[in-house]
């Protein structure tokens, strides 16, 4: 999850979590951003600390996404916003083969899996072949990102985590309602939802 604003306007400082120390050492922190790594189930922040908390692709990789989300709204100030994005569960047929492969891939040595993820680079072009490309994309799903490096990253991110949950709007809206969040709305990419603390 990441929290904002990074520019420190309004006298507030932003935080980004999780992010490893190695990256922090490599890229010096600007004065108004503090990078922290923490367990989402035991966050080290005071209540009503942030104006915005957003989570892109994090909650669905936790043992219990709803319980992880439940730790976030209390950290919002009044009028604070919380947008999240989760893998969508509406197309189970689409995930059929990747779910099968994921029974094994999280247990592979990470270096081996990372090497296998490089298959996404040439497959991007194979998948553009009419007819056969669509079939291959279904039985061997990898990232279709236009940038090769991102294809490798996204493919590795898909197959490596121990947990990978998929969700629906019908499931996620009550998470927001349970915390009294208002102005709950759907964002552009499924399943993305935003709420505001009143």
mmCIF file with all atom_site columns, C-alpha atoms in Angstrom:
data_model
loop_
_atom_site.group_PDB
_atom_site.id
_atom_site.type_symbol
_atom_site.label_atom_id
_atom_site.label_alt_id
_atom_site.label_comp_id
_atom_site.label_asym_id
_atom_site.label_entity_id
_atom_site.label_seq_id
_atom_site.pdbx_PDB_ins_code
_atom_site.Cartn_x
_atom_site.Cartn_y
_atom_site.Cartn_z
_atom_site.occupancy
_atom_site.B_iso_or_equiv
_atom_site.pdbx_formal_charge
_atom_site.auth_seq_id
_atom_site.auth_comp_id
_atom_site.auth_asym_id
_atom_site.auth_atom_id
_atom_site.pdbx_PDB_model_num
ATOM 1   C CA . UNK A 1 1   ? 0.000   0.000   0.000   1.00 0.00 ? 1   UNK A CA 1
ATOM 2   C CA . UNK A 1 2   ? 1.140   3.509   -0.682  1.00 0.00 ? 2   UNK A CA 1
ATOM 3   C CA . UNK A 1 3   ? 0.094   6.669   1.003   1.00 0.00 ? 3   UNK A CA 1
ATOM 4   C CA . UNK A 1 4   ? 0.260   10.159  -0.308  1.00 0.00 ? 4   UNK A CA 1
ATOM 5   C CA . UNK A 1 5   ? 0.898   13.181  -0.938  1.00 0.00 ? 5   UNK A CA 1
ATOM 6   C CA . UNK A 1 6   ? 4.542   12.922  -2.044  1.00 0.00 ? 6   UNK A CA 1
ATOM 7   C CA . UNK A 1 7   ? 4.994   16.662  -2.410  1.00 0.00 ? 7   UNK A CA 1
ATOM 8   C CA . UNK A 1 8   ? 4.348   17.522  1.225   1.00 0.00 ? 8   UNK A CA 1
ATOM 9   C CA . UNK A 1 9   ? 1.768   20.176  0.377   1.00 0.00 ? 9   UNK A CA 1
ATOM 10  C CA . UNK A 1 10  ? -0.534  20.973  3.294   1.00 0.00 ? 10  UNK A CA 1
ATOM 11  C CA . UNK A 1 11  ? 2.417   20.333  5.638   1.00 0.00 ? 11  UNK A CA 1
ATOM 12  C CA . UNK A 1 12  ? 1.989   16.578  5.479   1.00 0.00 ? 12  UNK A CA 1
ATOM 13  C CA . UNK A 1 13  ? 4.502   13.950  4.546   1.00 0.00 ? 13  UNK A CA 1
ATOM 14  C CA . UNK A 1 14  ? 3.909   10.925  2.378   1.00 0.00 ? 14  UNK A CA 1
ATOM 15  C CA . UNK A 1 15  ? 4.884   7.339   3.023   1.00 0.00 ? 15  UNK A CA 1
ATOM 16  C CA . UNK A 1 16  ? 5.327   4.421   0.710   1.00 0.00 ? 16  UNK A CA 1
ATOM 17  C CA . UNK A 1 17  ? 5.048   0.887   2.077   1.00 0.00 ? 17  UNK A CA 1
ATOM 18  C CA . UNK A 1 18  ? 6.268   -1.785  1.326   1.00 0.00 ? 18  UNK A CA 1
ATOM 19  C CA . UNK A 1 19  ? 9.618   -0.984  -0.233  1.00 0.00 ? 19  UNK A CA 1
ATOM 20  C CA . UNK A 1 20  ? 12.948  -2.629  0.510   1.00 0.00 ? 20  UNK A CA 1
ATOM 21  C CA . UNK A 1 21  ? 15.943  -0.926  2.090   1.00 0.00 ? 21  UNK A CA 1
ATOM 22  C CA . UNK A 1 22  ? 18.045  -1.797  -0.954  1.00 0.00 ? 22  UNK A CA 1
ATOM 23  C CA . UNK A 1 23  ? 15.916  0.486   -3.134  1.00 0.00 ? 23  UNK A CA 1
ATOM 24  C CA . UNK A 1 24  ? 16.005  3.203   -0.486  1.00 0.00 ? 24  UNK A CA 1
ATOM 25  C CA . UNK A 1 25  ? 19.790  3.135   -0.373  1.00 0.00 ? 25  UNK A CA 1
ATOM 26  C CA . UNK A 1 26  ? 20.013  3.211   -4.152  1.00 0.00 ? 26  UNK A CA 1
ATOM 27  C CA . UNK A 1 27  ? 17.638  6.161   -4.536  1.00 0.00 ? 27  UNK A CA 1
ATOM 28  C CA . UNK A 1 28  ? 18.106  8.814   -1.864  1.00 0.00 ? 28  UNK A CA 1
ATOM 29  C CA . UNK A 1 29  ? 14.850  9.763   -0.162  1.00 0.00 ? 29  UNK A CA 1
ATOM 30  C CA . UNK A 1 30  ? 13.567  13.276  -0.846  1.00 0.00 ? 30  UNK A CA 1
ATOM 31  C CA . UNK A 1 31  ? 12.984  15.331  2.298   1.00 0.00 ? 31  UNK A CA 1
ATOM 32  C CA . UNK A 1 32  ? 9.206   15.060  2.167   1.00 0.00 ? 32  UNK A CA 1
ATOM 33  C CA . UNK A 1 33  ? 8.944   11.300  1.555   1.00 0.00 ? 33  UNK A CA 1
ATOM 34  C CA . UNK A 1 34  ? 9.723   8.607   4.097   1.00 0.00 ? 34  UNK A CA 1
ATOM 35  C CA . UNK A 1 35  ? 9.880   5.029   2.899   1.00 0.00 ? 35  UNK A CA 1
ATOM 36  C CA . UNK A 1 36  ? 8.821   2.362   5.369   1.00 0.00 ? 36  UNK A CA 1
ATOM 37  C CA . UNK A 1 37  ? 8.422   -1.391  5.124   1.00 0.00 ? 37  UNK A CA 1
ATOM 38  C CA . UNK A 1 38  ? 5.895   -2.950  7.463   1.00 0.00 ? 38  UNK A CA 1
ATOM 39  C CA . UNK A 1 39  ? 3.460   -5.791  7.998   1.00 0.00 ? 39  UNK A CA 1
ATOM 40  C CA . UNK A 1 40  ? 0.043   -4.639  6.756   1.00 0.00 ? 40  UNK A CA 1
ATOM 41  C CA . UNK A 1 41  ? -1.530  -6.495  9.692   1.00 0.00 ? 41  UNK A CA 1
ATOM 42  C CA . UNK A 1 42  ? 0.592   -4.496  12.194  1.00 0.00 ? 42  UNK A CA 1
ATOM 43  C CA . UNK A 1 43  ? 1.109   -1.079  10.634  1.00 0.00 ? 43  UNK A CA 1
ATOM 44  C CA . UNK A 1 44  ? 3.253   1.304   12.716  1.00 0.00 ? 44  UNK A CA 1
ATOM 45  C CA . UNK A 1 45  ? 1.197   4.438   11.982  1.00 0.00 ? 45  UNK A CA 1
ATOM 46  C CA . UNK A 1 46  ? -1.089  6.467   14.230  1.00 0.00 ? 46  UNK A CA 1
ATOM 47  C CA . UNK A 1 47  ? -4.787  6.682   13.434  1.00 0.00 ? 47  UNK A CA 1
ATOM 48  C CA . UNK A 1 48  ? -5.843  9.596   11.211  1.00 0.00 ? 48  UNK A CA 1
ATOM 49  C CA . UNK A 1 49  ? -2.354  10.052  9.768   1.00 0.00 ? 49  UNK A CA 1
ATOM 50  C CA . UNK A 1 50  ? -2.986  10.139  6.009   1.00 0.00 ? 50  UNK A CA 1
ATOM 51  C CA . UNK A 1 51  ? -5.055  12.094  3.503   1.00 0.00 ? 51  UNK A CA 1
ATOM 52  C CA . UNK A 1 52  ? -4.911  9.295   0.935   1.00 0.00 ? 52  UNK A CA 1
ATOM 53  C CA . UNK A 1 53  ? -4.084  5.618   1.205   1.00 0.00 ? 53  UNK A CA 1
ATOM 54  C CA . UNK A 1 54  ? -3.976  3.616   -1.978  1.00 0.00 ? 54  UNK A CA 1
ATOM 55  C CA . UNK A 1 55  ? -3.250  -0.016  -2.638  1.00 0.00 ? 55  UNK A CA 1
ATOM 56  C CA . UNK A 1 56  ? -2.496  -1.261  -6.119  1.00 0.00 ? 56  UNK A CA 1
ATOM 57  C CA . UNK A 1 57  ? -1.959  -4.996  -6.376  1.00 0.00 ? 57  UNK A CA 1
ATOM 58  C CA . UNK A 1 58  ? -1.088  -5.602  -2.723  1.00 0.00 ? 58  UNK A CA 1
ATOM 59  C CA . UNK A 1 59  ? -4.151  -6.750  -0.795  1.00 0.00 ? 59  UNK A CA 1
ATOM 60  C CA . UNK A 1 60  ? -4.877  -9.754  -3.037  1.00 0.00 ? 60  UNK A CA 1
ATOM 61  C CA . UNK A 1 61  ? -1.422  -11.148 -2.199  1.00 0.00 ? 61  UNK A CA 1
ATOM 62  C CA . UNK A 1 62  ? -2.068  -11.251 1.569   1.00 0.00 ? 62  UNK A CA 1
ATOM 63  C CA . UNK A 1 63  ? -3.417  -14.288 3.471   1.00 0.00 ? 63  UNK A CA 1
ATOM 64  C CA . UNK A 1 64  ? -6.687  -12.408 4.106   1.00 0.00 ? 64  UNK A CA 1
ATOM 65  C CA . UNK A 1 65  ? -7.344  -9.368  1.865   1.00 0.00 ? 65  UNK A CA 1
ATOM 66  C CA . UNK A 1 66  ? -10.385 -8.170  3.823   1.00 0.00 ? 66  UNK A CA 1
ATOM 67  C CA . UNK A 1 67  ? -8.499  -8.314  7.133   1.00 0.00 ? 67  UNK A CA 1
ATOM 68  C CA . UNK A 1 68  ? -5.607  -6.448  5.508   1.00 0.00 ? 68  UNK A CA 1
ATOM 69  C CA . UNK A 1 69  ? -7.999  -3.773  4.210   1.00 0.00 ? 69  UNK A CA 1
ATOM 70  C CA . UNK A 1 70  ? -9.606  -3.479  7.658   1.00 0.00 ? 70  UNK A CA 1
ATOM 71  C CA . UNK A 1 71  ? -6.319  -2.043  8.968   1.00 0.00 ? 71  UNK A CA 1
ATOM 72  C CA . UNK A 1 72  ? -6.348  0.904   6.558   1.00 0.00 ? 72  UNK A CA 1
ATOM 73  C CA . UNK A 1 73  ? -9.452  3.155   6.961   1.00 0.00 ? 73  UNK A CA 1
ATOM 74  C CA . UNK A 1 74  ? -8.615  4.075   10.567  1.00 0.00 ? 74  UNK A CA 1
ATOM 75  C CA . UNK A 1 75  ? -5.374  5.615   9.306   1.00 0.00 ? 75  UNK A CA 1
ATOM 76  C CA . UNK A 1 76  ? -7.292  8.125   7.152   1.00 0.00 ? 76  UNK A CA 1
ATOM 77  C CA . UNK A 1 77  ? -7.993  11.674  8.253   1.00 0.00 ? 77  UNK A CA 1
ATOM 78  C CA . UNK A 1 78  ? -11.495 13.098  7.793   1.00 0.00 ? 78  UNK A CA 1
ATOM 79  C CA . UNK A 1 79  ? -12.214 13.592  4.081   1.00 0.00 ? 79  UNK A CA 1
ATOM 80  C CA . UNK A 1 80  ? -9.363  11.175  3.306   1.00 0.00 ? 80  UNK A CA 1
ATOM 81  C CA . UNK A 1 81  ? -9.695  8.845   0.334   1.00 0.00 ? 81  UNK A CA 1
ATOM 82  C CA . UNK A 1 82  ? -8.814  5.190   -0.087  1.00 0.00 ? 82  UNK A CA 1
ATOM 83  C CA . UNK A 1 83  ? -8.696  3.730   -3.599  1.00 0.00 ? 83  UNK A CA 1
ATOM 84  C CA . UNK A 1 84  ? -7.728  0.063   -4.009  1.00 0.00 ? 84  UNK A CA 1
ATOM 85  C CA . UNK A 1 85  ? -7.223  -2.295  -6.949  1.00 0.00 ? 85  UNK A CA 1
ATOM 86  C CA . UNK A 1 86  ? -7.622  -6.063  -6.674  1.00 0.00 ? 86  UNK A CA 1
ATOM 87  C CA . UNK A 1 87  ? -7.460  -8.899  -9.186  1.00 0.00 ? 87  UNK A CA 1
ATOM 88  C CA . UNK A 1 88  ? -10.940 -9.455  -10.578 1.00 0.00 ? 88  UNK A CA 1
ATOM 89  C CA . UNK A 1 89  ? -12.806 -12.708 -10.117 1.00 0.00 ? 89  UNK A CA 1
ATOM 90  C CA . UNK A 1 90  ? -15.340 -12.223 -12.890 1.00 0.00 ? 90  UNK A CA 1
ATOM 91  C CA . UNK A 1 91  ? -13.557 -14.282 -15.525 1.00 0.00 ? 91  UNK A CA 1
ATOM 92  C CA . UNK A 1 92  ? -12.743 -17.618 -13.887 1.00 0.00 ? 92  UNK A CA 1
ATOM 93  C CA . UNK A 1 93  ? -12.470 -19.280 -17.300 1.00 0.00 ? 93  UNK A CA 1
ATOM 94  C CA . UNK A 1 94  ? -9.725  -16.840 -18.266 1.00 0.00 ? 94  UNK A CA 1
ATOM 95  C CA . UNK A 1 95  ? -7.654  -17.768 -15.190 1.00 0.00 ? 95  UNK A CA 1
ATOM 96  C CA . UNK A 1 96  ? -8.171  -21.519 -15.526 1.00 0.00 ? 96  UNK A CA 1
ATOM 97  C CA . UNK A 1 97  ? -4.661  -22.398 -16.744 1.00 0.00 ? 97  UNK A CA 1
ATOM 98  C CA . UNK A 1 98  ? -2.747  -19.830 -14.714 1.00 0.00 ? 98  UNK A CA 1
ATOM 99  C CA . UNK A 1 99  ? -4.541  -21.055 -11.575 1.00 0.00 ? 99  UNK A CA 1
ATOM 100 C CA . UNK A 1 100 ? -3.433  -24.584 -12.472 1.00 0.00 ? 100 UNK A CA 1
ATOM 101 C CA . UNK A 1 101 ? 0.198   -23.492 -12.956 1.00 0.00 ? 101 UNK A CA 1
ATOM 102 C CA . UNK A 1 102 ? 0.079   -21.473 -9.749  1.00 0.00 ? 102 UNK A CA 1
ATOM 103 C CA . UNK A 1 103 ? -0.346  -24.670 -7.766  1.00 0.00 ? 103 UNK A CA 1
ATOM 104 C CA . UNK A 1 104 ? 3.376   -25.187 -8.435  1.00 0.00 ? 104 UNK A CA 1
ATOM 105 C CA . UNK A 1 105 ? 4.986   -21.882 -9.409  1.00 0.00 ? 105 UNK A CA 1
ATOM 106 C CA . UNK A 1 106 ? 5.049   -20.233 -5.950  1.00 0.00 ? 106 UNK A CA 1
ATOM 107 C CA . UNK A 1 107 ? 7.158   -23.181 -4.734  1.00 0.00 ? 107 UNK A CA 1
ATOM 108 C CA . UNK A 1 108 ? 9.753   -22.906 -7.510  1.00 0.00 ? 108 UNK A CA 1
ATOM 109 C CA . UNK A 1 109 ? 13.100  -21.305 -6.652  1.00 0.00 ? 109 UNK A CA 1
ATOM 110 C CA . UNK A 1 110 ? 12.666  -17.584 -7.309  1.00 0.00 ? 110 UNK A CA 1
ATOM 111 C CA . UNK A 1 111 ? 15.649  -17.403 -9.679  1.00 0.00 ? 111 UNK A CA 1
ATOM 112 C CA . UNK A 1 112 ? 14.237  -20.228 -11.763 1.00 0.00 ? 112 UNK A CA 1
ATOM 113 C CA . UNK A 1 113 ? 10.794  -18.641 -11.896 1.00 0.00 ? 113 UNK A CA 1
ATOM 114 C CA . UNK A 1 114 ? 12.293  -15.274 -12.793 1.00 0.00 ? 114 UNK A CA 1
ATOM 115 C CA . UNK A 1 115 ? 14.194  -16.919 -15.664 1.00 0.00 ? 115 UNK A CA 1
ATOM 116 C CA . UNK A 1 116 ? 10.987  -18.591 -16.863 1.00 0.00 ? 116 UNK A CA 1
ATOM 117 C CA . UNK A 1 117 ? 9.218   -15.220 -16.781 1.00 0.00 ? 117 UNK A CA 1
ATOM 118 C CA . UNK A 1 118 ? 11.521  -14.076 -19.583 1.00 0.00 ? 118 UNK A CA 1
ATOM 119 C CA . UNK A 1 119 ? 9.408   -16.253 -21.896 1.00 0.00 ? 119 UNK A CA 1
ATOM 120 C CA . UNK A 1 120 ? 6.924   -13.373 -21.794 1.00 0.00 ? 120 UNK A CA 1
ATOM 121 C CA . UNK A 1 121 ? 9.230   -11.301 -24.021 1.00 0.00 ? 121 UNK A CA 1
ATOM 122 C CA . UNK A 1 122 ? 8.935   -13.406 -27.217 1.00 0.00 ? 122 UNK A CA 1
ATOM 123 C CA . UNK A 1 123 ? 5.444   -14.712 -26.409 1.00 0.00 ? 123 UNK A CA 1
ATOM 124 C CA . UNK A 1 124 ? 4.164   -11.133 -26.686 1.00 0.00 ? 124 UNK A CA 1
ATOM 125 C CA . UNK A 1 125 ? 4.815   -11.313 -30.424 1.00 0.00 ? 125 UNK A CA 1
ATOM 126 C CA . UNK A 1 126 ? 3.554   -14.887 -30.835 1.00 0.00 ? 126 UNK A CA 1
ATOM 127 C CA . UNK A 1 127 ? 0.291   -13.883 -29.155 1.00 0.00 ? 127 UNK A CA 1
ATOM 128 C CA . UNK A 1 128 ? -0.293  -11.303 -31.891 1.00 0.00 ? 128 UNK A CA 1
ATOM 129 C CA . UNK A 1 129 ? -0.628  -14.053 -34.526 1.00 0.00 ? 129 UNK A CA 1
ATOM 130 C CA . UNK A 1 130 ? -4.336  -14.217 -35.460 1.00 0.00 ? 130 UNK A CA 1
ATOM 131 C CA . UNK A 1 131 ? -6.152  -17.275 -34.123 1.00 0.00 ? 131 UNK A CA 1
ATOM 132 C CA . UNK A 1 132 ? -3.240  -19.227 -32.676 1.00 0.00 ? 132 UNK A CA 1
ATOM 133 C CA . UNK A 1 133 ? -2.130  -16.261 -30.540 1.00 0.00 ? 133 UNK A CA 1
ATOM 134 C CA . UNK A 1 134 ? -5.451  -16.066 -28.732 1.00 0.00 ? 134 UNK A CA 1
ATOM 135 C CA . UNK A 1 135 ? -5.403  -19.804 -28.014 1.00 0.00 ? 135 UNK A CA 1
ATOM 136 C CA . UNK A 1 136 ? -1.809  -19.715 -26.739 1.00 0.00 ? 136 UNK A CA 1
ATOM 137 C CA . UNK A 1 137 ? -2.572  -16.687 -24.561 1.00 0.00 ? 137 UNK A CA 1
ATOM 138 C CA . UNK A 1 138 ? -5.327  -18.704 -22.899 1.00 0.00 ? 138 UNK A CA 1
ATOM 139 C CA . UNK A 1 139 ? -3.266  -21.852 -22.212 1.00 0.00 ? 139 UNK A CA 1
ATOM 140 C CA . UNK A 1 140 ? -0.017  -20.039 -21.345 1.00 0.00 ? 140 UNK A CA 1
ATOM 141 C CA . UNK A 1 141 ? -0.959  -16.674 -19.832 1.00 0.00 ? 141 UNK A CA 1
ATOM 142 C CA . UNK A 1 142 ? 1.833   -14.135 -19.445 1.00 0.00 ? 142 UNK A CA 1
ATOM 143 C CA . UNK A 1 143 ? 1.870   -10.358 -19.274 1.00 0.00 ? 143 UNK A CA 1
ATOM 144 C CA . UNK A 1 144 ? 0.967   -8.526  -22.454 1.00 0.00 ? 144 UNK A CA 1
ATOM 145 C CA . UNK A 1 145 ? 2.648   -5.257  -21.439 1.00 0.00 ? 145 UNK A CA 1
ATOM 146 C CA . UNK A 1 146 ? 4.226   -3.446  -24.412 1.00 0.00 ? 146 UNK A CA 1
ATOM 147 C CA . UNK A 1 147 ? 7.548   -2.961  -22.572 1.00 0.00 ? 147 UNK A CA 1
ATOM 148 C CA . UNK A 1 148 ? 9.647   -6.177  -22.355 1.00 0.00 ? 148 UNK A CA 1
ATOM 149 C CA . UNK A 1 149 ? 10.971  -5.472  -18.863 1.00 0.00 ? 149 UNK A CA 1
ATOM 150 C CA . UNK A 1 150 ? 7.441   -4.950  -17.533 1.00 0.00 ? 150 UNK A CA 1
ATOM 151 C CA . UNK A 1 151 ? 6.283   -8.181  -19.200 1.00 0.00 ? 151 UNK A CA 1
ATOM 152 C CA . UNK A 1 152 ? 8.897   -10.088 -17.205 1.00 0.00 ? 152 UNK A CA 1
ATOM 153 C CA . UNK A 1 153 ? 8.040   -8.243  -13.985 1.00 0.00 ? 153 UNK A CA 1
ATOM 154 C CA . UNK A 1 154 ? 4.274   -8.673  -14.351 1.00 0.00 ? 154 UNK A CA 1
ATOM 155 C CA . UNK A 1 155 ? 4.585   -12.346 -15.293 1.00 0.00 ? 155 UNK A CA 1
ATOM 156 C CA . UNK A 1 156 ? 6.855   -13.019 -12.312 1.00 0.00 ? 156 UNK A CA 1
ATOM 157 C CA . UNK A 1 157 ? 4.463   -11.094 -10.058 1.00 0.00 ? 157 UNK A CA 1
ATOM 158 C CA . UNK A 1 158 ? 1.558   -13.201 -11.292 1.00 0.00 ? 158 UNK A CA 1
ATOM 159 C CA . UNK A 1 159 ? 3.160   -16.591 -10.726 1.00 0.00 ? 159 UNK A CA 1
ATOM 160 C CA . UNK A 1 160 ? 5.432   -16.054 -7.697  1.00 0.00 ? 160 UNK A CA 1
ATOM 161 C CA . UNK A 1 161 ? 3.269   -14.959 -4.718  1.00 0.00 ? 161 UNK A CA 1
ATOM 162 C CA . UNK A 1 162 ? 2.005   -17.567 -2.292  1.00 0.00 ? 162 UNK A CA 1
ATOM 163 C CA . UNK A 1 163 ? -1.393  -15.888 -2.177  1.00 0.00 ? 163 UNK A CA 1
ATOM 164 C CA . UNK A 1 164 ? -3.416  -14.656 -5.120  1.00 0.00 ? 164 UNK A CA 1
ATOM 165 C CA . UNK A 1 165 ? -7.069  -13.917 -4.444  1.00 0.00 ? 165 UNK A CA 1
ATOM 166 C CA . UNK A 1 166 ? -9.586  -12.641 -6.964  1.00 0.00 ? 166 UNK A CA 1
ATOM 167 C CA . UNK A 1 167 ? -12.522 -10.440 -6.014  1.00 0.00 ? 167 UNK A CA 1
ATOM 168 C CA . UNK A 1 168 ? -15.813 -8.943  -7.144  1.00 0.00 ? 168 UNK A CA 1
ATOM 169 C CA . UNK A 1 169 ? -17.399 -5.542  -6.566  1.00 0.00 ? 169 UNK A CA 1
ATOM 170 C CA . UNK A 1 170 ? -20.212 -7.275  -4.676  1.00 0.00 ? 170 UNK A CA 1
ATOM 171 C CA . UNK A 1 171 ? -17.615 -8.608  -2.252  1.00 0.00 ? 171 UNK A CA 1
ATOM 172 C CA . UNK A 1 172 ? -15.502 -5.452  -1.920  1.00 0.00 ? 172 UNK A CA 1
ATOM 173 C CA . UNK A 1 173 ? -18.177 -2.744  -1.530  1.00 0.00 ? 173 UNK A CA 1
ATOM 174 C CA . UNK A 1 174 ? -19.193 -4.112  1.918   1.00 0.00 ? 174 UNK A CA 1
ATOM 175 C CA . UNK A 1 175 ? -15.562 -3.754  3.068   1.00 0.00 ? 175 UNK A CA 1
ATOM 176 C CA . UNK A 1 176 ? -15.894 0.002   2.548   1.00 0.00 ? 176 UNK A CA 1
ATOM 177 C CA . UNK A 1 177 ? -19.410 0.187   3.985   1.00 0.00 ? 177 UNK A CA 1
ATOM 178 C CA . UNK A 1 178 ? -18.341 -1.643  7.159   1.00 0.00 ? 178 UNK A CA 1
ATOM 179 C CA . UNK A 1 179 ? -15.963 1.235   7.944   1.00 0.00 ? 179 UNK A CA 1
ATOM 180 C CA . UNK A 1 180 ? -18.539 3.934   7.226   1.00 0.00 ? 180 UNK A CA 1
ATOM 181 C CA . UNK A 1 181 ? -16.726 5.106   4.104   1.00 0.00 ? 181 UNK A CA 1
ATOM 182 C CA . UNK A 1 182 ? -18.864 7.268   1.813   1.00 0.00 ? 182 UNK A CA 1
ATOM 183 C CA . UNK A 1 183 ? -18.929 8.190   -1.876  1.00 0.00 ? 183 UNK A CA 1
ATOM 184 C CA . UNK A 1 184 ? -17.972 4.614   -2.703  1.00 0.00 ? 184 UNK A CA 1
ATOM 185 C CA . UNK A 1 185 ? -17.376 4.341   -6.405  1.00 0.00 ? 185 UNK A CA 1
ATOM 186 C CA . UNK A 1 186 ? -15.983 2.054   -9.066  1.00 0.00 ? 186 UNK A CA 1
ATOM 187 C CA . UNK A 1 187 ? -12.772 3.174   -10.758 1.00 0.00 ? 187 UNK A CA 1
ATOM 188 C CA . UNK A 1 188 ? -11.648 2.364   -14.293 1.00 0.00 ? 188 UNK A CA 1
ATOM 189 C CA . UNK A 1 189 ? -9.936  -1.056  -13.990 1.00 0.00 ? 189 UNK A CA 1
ATOM 190 C CA . UNK A 1 190 ? -11.786 -4.019  -12.426 1.00 0.00 ? 190 UNK A CA 1
ATOM 191 C CA . UNK A 1 191 ? -11.805 -4.480  -9.483  1.00 0.00 ? 191 UNK A CA 1
ATOM 192 C CA . UNK A 1 192 ? -10.991 -0.916  -8.379  1.00 0.00 ? 192 UNK A CA 1
ATOM 193 C CA . UNK A 1 193 ? -12.994 0.842   -5.678  1.00 0.00 ? 193 UNK A CA 1
ATOM 194 C CA . UNK A 1 194 ? -12.596 4.155   -3.861  1.00 0.00 ? 194 UNK A CA 1
ATOM 195 C CA . UNK A 1 195 ? -14.221 5.473   -0.711  1.00 0.00 ? 195 UNK A CA 1
ATOM 196 C CA . UNK A 1 196 ? -14.002 8.651   1.367   1.00 0.00 ? 196 UNK A CA 1
ATOM 197 C CA . UNK A 1 197 ? -13.887 8.968   5.147   1.00 0.00 ? 197 UNK A CA 1
ATOM 198 C CA . UNK A 1 198 ? -16.502 11.441  6.405   1.00 0.00 ? 198 UNK A CA 1
#
